């Protein structure tokens, strides 16, 4: 349920920068200190944008962080081409309550 909600929120904000037909997929990072979830979209977009996944992840992290609606509930930070997401407490409270 939480995963689906996150993907829906991210899709709404990123649809303007993502090519049509590109779907967002969340994964659990191998290391907990890397956040609660990770997006692997930068690897999918590397050939489309002709940039390294690391640069794409950095750019998309900045884009996500600049959206006040997303920044209110999530922290974004890129690590080696992954866009790592940390859920803020206020988001968890909204979902639970």
Short mmCIF file of N, CA and C in Angstrom, two decimals:
data_model
loop_
_atom_site.label_atom_id
_atom_site.label_comp_id
_atom_site.label_asym_id
_atom_site.label_seq_id
_atom_site.Cartn_x
_atom_site.Cartn_y
_atom_site.Cartn_z
N UNK A 1 0.82 -1.19 0.00
CA UNK A 1 0.00 0.00 0.00
C UNK A 1 0.87 1.26 0.00
N UNK A 2 1.88 1.31 0.85
CA UNK A 2 2.75 2.47 0.92
C UNK A 2 3.52 2.63 -0.39
N UNK A 3 4.03 1.53 -0.90
CA UNK A 3 4.80 1.56 -2.14
C UNK A 3 3.97 2.14 -3.29
N UNK A 4 2.74 1.68 -3.41
CA UNK A 4 1.86 2.14 -4.47
C UNK A 4 1.58 3.64 -4.33
N UNK A 5 1.37 4.08 -3.10
CA UNK A 5 1.11 5.49 -2.85
C UNK A 5 2.33 6.35 -3.24
N UNK A 6 3.52 5.89 -2.91
CA UNK A 6 4.74 6.62 -3.25
C UNK A 6 4.90 6.71 -4.76
N UNK A 7 4.72 5.59 -5.46
CA UNK A 7 4.86 5.58 -6.91
C UNK A 7 3.85 6.52 -7.56
N UNK A 8 2.63 6.53 -7.07
CA UNK A 8 1.61 7.42 -7.61
C UNK A 8 2.01 8.88 -7.44
N UNK A 9 2.46 9.22 -6.26
CA UNK A 9 2.88 10.61 -5.98
C UNK A 9 4.07 11.01 -6.84
N UNK A 10 5.06 10.14 -6.95
CA UNK A 10 6.24 10.45 -7.76
C UNK A 10 5.89 10.56 -9.24
N UNK A 11 5.03 9.67 -9.71
CA UNK A 11 4.64 9.68 -11.12
C UNK A 11 3.97 11.00 -11.49
N UNK A 12 3.12 11.50 -10.62
CA UNK A 12 2.45 12.78 -10.88
C UNK A 12 3.44 13.92 -11.03
N UNK A 13 4.46 13.92 -10.21
CA UNK A 13 5.43 15.01 -10.23
C UNK A 13 6.47 14.86 -11.33
N UNK A 14 6.81 13.62 -11.68
CA UNK A 14 7.89 13.40 -12.64
C UNK A 14 7.41 13.19 -14.07
N UNK A 15 6.11 13.13 -14.29
CA UNK A 15 5.62 12.85 -15.63
C UNK A 15 6.06 13.89 -16.66
N UNK A 16 6.36 15.09 -16.20
CA UNK A 16 6.80 16.14 -17.13
C UNK A 16 8.24 15.94 -17.60
N UNK A 17 9.05 15.22 -16.85
CA UNK A 17 10.45 15.01 -17.25
C UNK A 17 10.74 13.60 -17.75
N UNK A 18 9.84 12.68 -17.50
CA UNK A 18 10.06 11.30 -17.93
C UNK A 18 9.46 11.06 -19.31
N UNK A 19 10.16 10.30 -20.15
CA UNK A 19 9.57 9.94 -21.45
C UNK A 19 8.31 9.11 -21.25
N UNK A 20 7.40 9.21 -22.20
CA UNK A 20 6.15 8.46 -22.12
C UNK A 20 6.44 6.96 -22.10
N UNK A 21 5.70 6.25 -21.27
CA UNK A 21 5.83 4.80 -21.20
C UNK A 21 6.86 4.30 -20.20
N UNK A 22 7.58 5.20 -19.56
CA UNK A 22 8.57 4.80 -18.55
C UNK A 22 7.87 4.67 -17.21
N UNK A 23 7.95 3.50 -16.63
CA UNK A 23 7.28 3.25 -15.35
C UNK A 23 8.28 3.34 -14.20
N UNK A 24 7.79 3.82 -13.08
CA UNK A 24 8.63 3.89 -11.87
C UNK A 24 8.51 2.59 -11.09
N UNK A 25 9.64 2.10 -10.64
CA UNK A 25 9.67 0.89 -9.82
C UNK A 25 10.49 1.17 -8.56
N UNK A 26 9.92 0.85 -7.42
CA UNK A 26 10.62 1.02 -6.15
C UNK A 26 11.21 -0.30 -5.71
N UNK A 27 12.40 -0.21 -5.14
CA UNK A 27 13.06 -1.37 -4.55
C UNK A 27 13.45 -1.03 -3.12
N UNK A 28 13.67 -2.05 -2.35
CA UNK A 28 14.23 -1.86 -1.00
C UNK A 28 15.75 -1.84 -1.15
N UNK A 29 16.43 -0.80 -0.64
CA UNK A 29 17.89 -0.79 -0.68
C UNK A 29 18.48 -1.94 0.14
N UNK A 30 19.64 -2.39 -0.28
CA UNK A 30 20.31 -3.48 0.45
C UNK A 30 20.75 -3.02 1.83
N UNK A 31 21.09 -1.74 1.94
CA UNK A 31 21.56 -1.20 3.21
C UNK A 31 20.52 -0.20 3.74
N UNK A 32 20.09 -0.42 4.96
CA UNK A 32 19.04 0.42 5.55
C UNK A 32 19.43 1.90 5.58
N UNK A 33 20.71 2.20 5.75
CA UNK A 33 21.15 3.59 5.82
C UNK A 33 21.00 4.31 4.48
N UNK A 34 20.69 3.58 3.41
CA UNK A 34 20.46 4.19 2.10
C UNK A 34 19.02 4.63 1.91
N UNK A 35 18.21 4.52 2.93
CA UNK A 35 16.83 4.97 2.85
C UNK A 35 15.84 3.83 2.94
N UNK A 36 14.58 4.18 2.79
CA UNK A 36 13.50 3.20 2.88
C UNK A 36 13.22 2.52 1.55
N UNK A 37 13.37 3.29 0.47
CA UNK A 37 13.14 2.78 -0.88
C UNK A 37 14.16 3.39 -1.83
N UNK A 38 14.28 2.79 -3.02
CA UNK A 38 15.16 3.33 -4.06
C UNK A 38 14.48 3.19 -5.41
N UNK A 39 14.65 4.22 -6.23
CA UNK A 39 14.19 4.19 -7.61
C UNK A 39 15.36 3.81 -8.51
N UNK A 40 15.12 2.96 -9.48
CA UNK A 40 16.17 2.55 -10.40
C UNK A 40 15.99 3.19 -11.77
N UNK A 41 15.15 4.19 -11.85
CA UNK A 41 14.78 4.83 -13.12
C UNK A 41 15.98 5.39 -13.87
N UNK A 42 17.00 5.86 -13.18
CA UNK A 42 18.16 6.47 -13.85
C UNK A 42 18.86 5.48 -14.77
N UNK A 43 18.88 4.22 -14.40
CA UNK A 43 19.51 3.21 -15.24
C UNK A 43 18.71 2.99 -16.52
N UNK A 44 17.38 3.06 -16.41
CA UNK A 44 16.51 2.90 -17.58
C UNK A 44 16.63 4.10 -18.52
N UNK A 45 16.89 5.27 -17.98
CA UNK A 45 16.93 6.49 -18.78
C UNK A 45 18.31 6.83 -19.34
N UNK A 46 19.33 6.11 -18.93
CA UNK A 46 20.70 6.42 -19.35
C UNK A 46 20.84 6.46 -20.87
N UNK A 47 20.30 5.48 -21.55
CA UNK A 47 20.43 5.46 -23.01
C UNK A 47 19.53 6.50 -23.68
N UNK A 48 18.40 6.80 -23.06
CA UNK A 48 17.47 7.80 -23.63
C UNK A 48 18.08 9.19 -23.56
N UNK A 49 18.62 9.55 -22.40
CA UNK A 49 19.17 10.89 -22.19
C UNK A 49 20.66 10.98 -22.54
N UNK A 50 21.29 9.85 -22.82
CA UNK A 50 22.72 9.79 -23.14
C UNK A 50 23.57 10.44 -22.05
N UNK A 51 23.24 10.06 -20.82
CA UNK A 51 23.97 10.51 -19.64
C UNK A 51 24.18 9.31 -18.74
N UNK A 52 25.09 9.45 -17.82
CA UNK A 52 25.32 8.36 -16.87
C UNK A 52 24.16 8.30 -15.88
N UNK A 53 23.85 7.10 -15.38
CA UNK A 53 22.79 6.98 -14.37
C UNK A 53 23.06 7.85 -13.15
N UNK A 54 24.32 8.02 -12.80
CA UNK A 54 24.67 8.83 -11.64
C UNK A 54 24.22 10.28 -11.83
N UNK A 55 24.47 10.85 -13.00
CA UNK A 55 24.07 12.23 -13.28
C UNK A 55 22.55 12.35 -13.34
N UNK A 56 21.89 11.38 -13.98
CA UNK A 56 20.43 11.40 -14.07
C UNK A 56 19.82 11.32 -12.68
N UNK A 57 20.34 10.44 -11.83
CA UNK A 57 19.82 10.31 -10.46
C UNK A 57 19.99 11.60 -9.69
N UNK A 58 21.14 12.26 -9.88
CA UNK A 58 21.36 13.54 -9.19
C UNK A 58 20.35 14.59 -9.65
N UNK A 59 20.13 14.67 -10.97
CA UNK A 59 19.19 15.65 -11.52
C UNK A 59 17.76 15.38 -11.08
N UNK A 60 17.35 14.12 -11.11
CA UNK A 60 15.99 13.78 -10.70
C UNK A 60 15.78 13.97 -9.20
N UNK A 61 16.82 13.72 -8.41
CA UNK A 61 16.72 13.95 -6.97
C UNK A 61 16.50 15.43 -6.67
N UNK A 62 17.20 16.29 -7.39
CA UNK A 62 17.01 17.74 -7.22
C UNK A 62 15.60 18.12 -7.65
N UNK A 63 15.15 17.57 -8.77
CA UNK A 63 13.80 17.86 -9.26
C UNK A 63 12.75 17.44 -8.25
N UNK A 64 12.89 16.24 -7.70
CA UNK A 64 11.93 15.76 -6.70
C UNK A 64 11.97 16.62 -5.44
N UNK A 65 13.16 16.96 -5.01
CA UNK A 65 13.30 17.76 -3.78
C UNK A 65 12.74 19.16 -3.95
N UNK A 66 12.71 19.66 -5.18
CA UNK A 66 12.21 21.02 -5.41
C UNK A 66 10.69 21.09 -5.40
N UNK A 67 10.01 19.96 -5.50
CA UNK A 67 8.55 19.94 -5.41
C UNK A 67 8.15 19.95 -3.94
N UNK A 68 7.49 21.00 -3.53
CA UNK A 68 7.16 21.15 -2.11
C UNK A 68 6.29 20.01 -1.59
N UNK A 69 5.39 19.50 -2.44
CA UNK A 69 4.52 18.40 -2.01
C UNK A 69 5.32 17.14 -1.71
N UNK A 70 6.31 16.87 -2.53
CA UNK A 70 7.14 15.69 -2.30
C UNK A 70 8.13 15.92 -1.17
N UNK A 71 8.71 17.11 -1.13
CA UNK A 71 9.71 17.43 -0.12
C UNK A 71 9.12 17.39 1.29
N UNK A 72 7.83 17.64 1.38
CA UNK A 72 7.14 17.61 2.66
C UNK A 72 7.15 16.20 3.28
N UNK A 73 7.06 15.18 2.43
CA UNK A 73 6.91 13.80 2.91
C UNK A 73 8.13 12.90 2.71
N UNK A 74 9.03 13.29 1.81
CA UNK A 74 10.16 12.42 1.46
C UNK A 74 11.47 13.18 1.41
N UNK A 75 12.55 12.47 1.67
CA UNK A 75 13.89 12.99 1.44
C UNK A 75 14.48 12.19 0.28
N UNK A 76 15.09 12.87 -0.67
CA UNK A 76 15.68 12.22 -1.83
C UNK A 76 17.18 12.42 -1.82
N UNK A 77 17.92 11.35 -2.07
CA UNK A 77 19.36 11.49 -2.19
C UNK A 77 19.89 10.41 -3.13
N UNK A 78 20.70 10.84 -4.11
CA UNK A 78 21.23 9.90 -5.09
C UNK A 78 22.48 9.19 -4.58
N UNK A 79 22.56 7.92 -4.88
CA UNK A 79 23.77 7.14 -4.57
C UNK A 79 24.04 6.21 -5.75
N UNK A 80 25.11 6.47 -6.46
CA UNK A 80 25.57 5.61 -7.56
C UNK A 80 24.48 5.28 -8.58
N UNK A 81 23.68 6.24 -8.95
CA UNK A 81 22.66 6.02 -9.97
C UNK A 81 21.29 5.65 -9.43
N UNK A 82 21.21 5.37 -8.16
CA UNK A 82 19.92 5.09 -7.53
C UNK A 82 19.40 6.38 -6.91
N UNK A 83 18.09 6.56 -6.92
CA UNK A 83 17.47 7.68 -6.21
C UNK A 83 16.88 7.09 -4.94
N UNK A 84 17.55 7.34 -3.85
CA UNK A 84 17.13 6.79 -2.57
C UNK A 84 16.11 7.71 -1.92
N UNK A 85 15.15 7.10 -1.27
CA UNK A 85 14.03 7.84 -0.68
C UNK A 85 13.90 7.45 0.79
N UNK A 86 13.89 8.46 1.62
CA UNK A 86 13.65 8.28 3.05
C UNK A 86 12.28 8.86 3.35
N UNK A 87 11.43 8.07 3.96
CA UNK A 87 10.09 8.53 4.32
C UNK A 87 10.16 9.37 5.59
N UNK A 88 9.54 10.52 5.55
CA UNK A 88 9.50 11.38 6.74
C UNK A 88 8.36 10.94 7.63
N UNK A 89 8.49 11.22 8.91
CA UNK A 89 7.49 10.80 9.89
C UNK A 89 6.10 11.34 9.56
N UNK A 90 6.02 12.57 9.07
CA UNK A 90 4.70 13.15 8.77
C UNK A 90 3.99 12.35 7.68
N UNK A 91 4.74 11.79 6.72
CA UNK A 91 4.14 10.95 5.68
C UNK A 91 3.58 9.67 6.29
N UNK A 92 4.36 9.06 7.15
CA UNK A 92 3.91 7.82 7.78
C UNK A 92 2.67 8.05 8.63
N UNK A 93 2.62 9.17 9.31
CA UNK A 93 1.43 9.49 10.12
C UNK A 93 0.20 9.67 9.24
N UNK A 94 0.37 10.31 8.09
CA UNK A 94 -0.76 10.51 7.15
C UNK A 94 -1.29 9.15 6.67
N UNK A 95 -0.38 8.27 6.35
CA UNK A 95 -0.76 6.95 5.80
C UNK A 95 -1.46 6.10 6.87
N UNK A 96 -0.92 6.13 8.07
CA UNK A 96 -1.46 5.29 9.15
C UNK A 96 -2.81 5.83 9.64
N UNK A 97 -2.89 7.14 9.77
CA UNK A 97 -4.12 7.75 10.29
C UNK A 97 -5.00 8.06 9.15
#
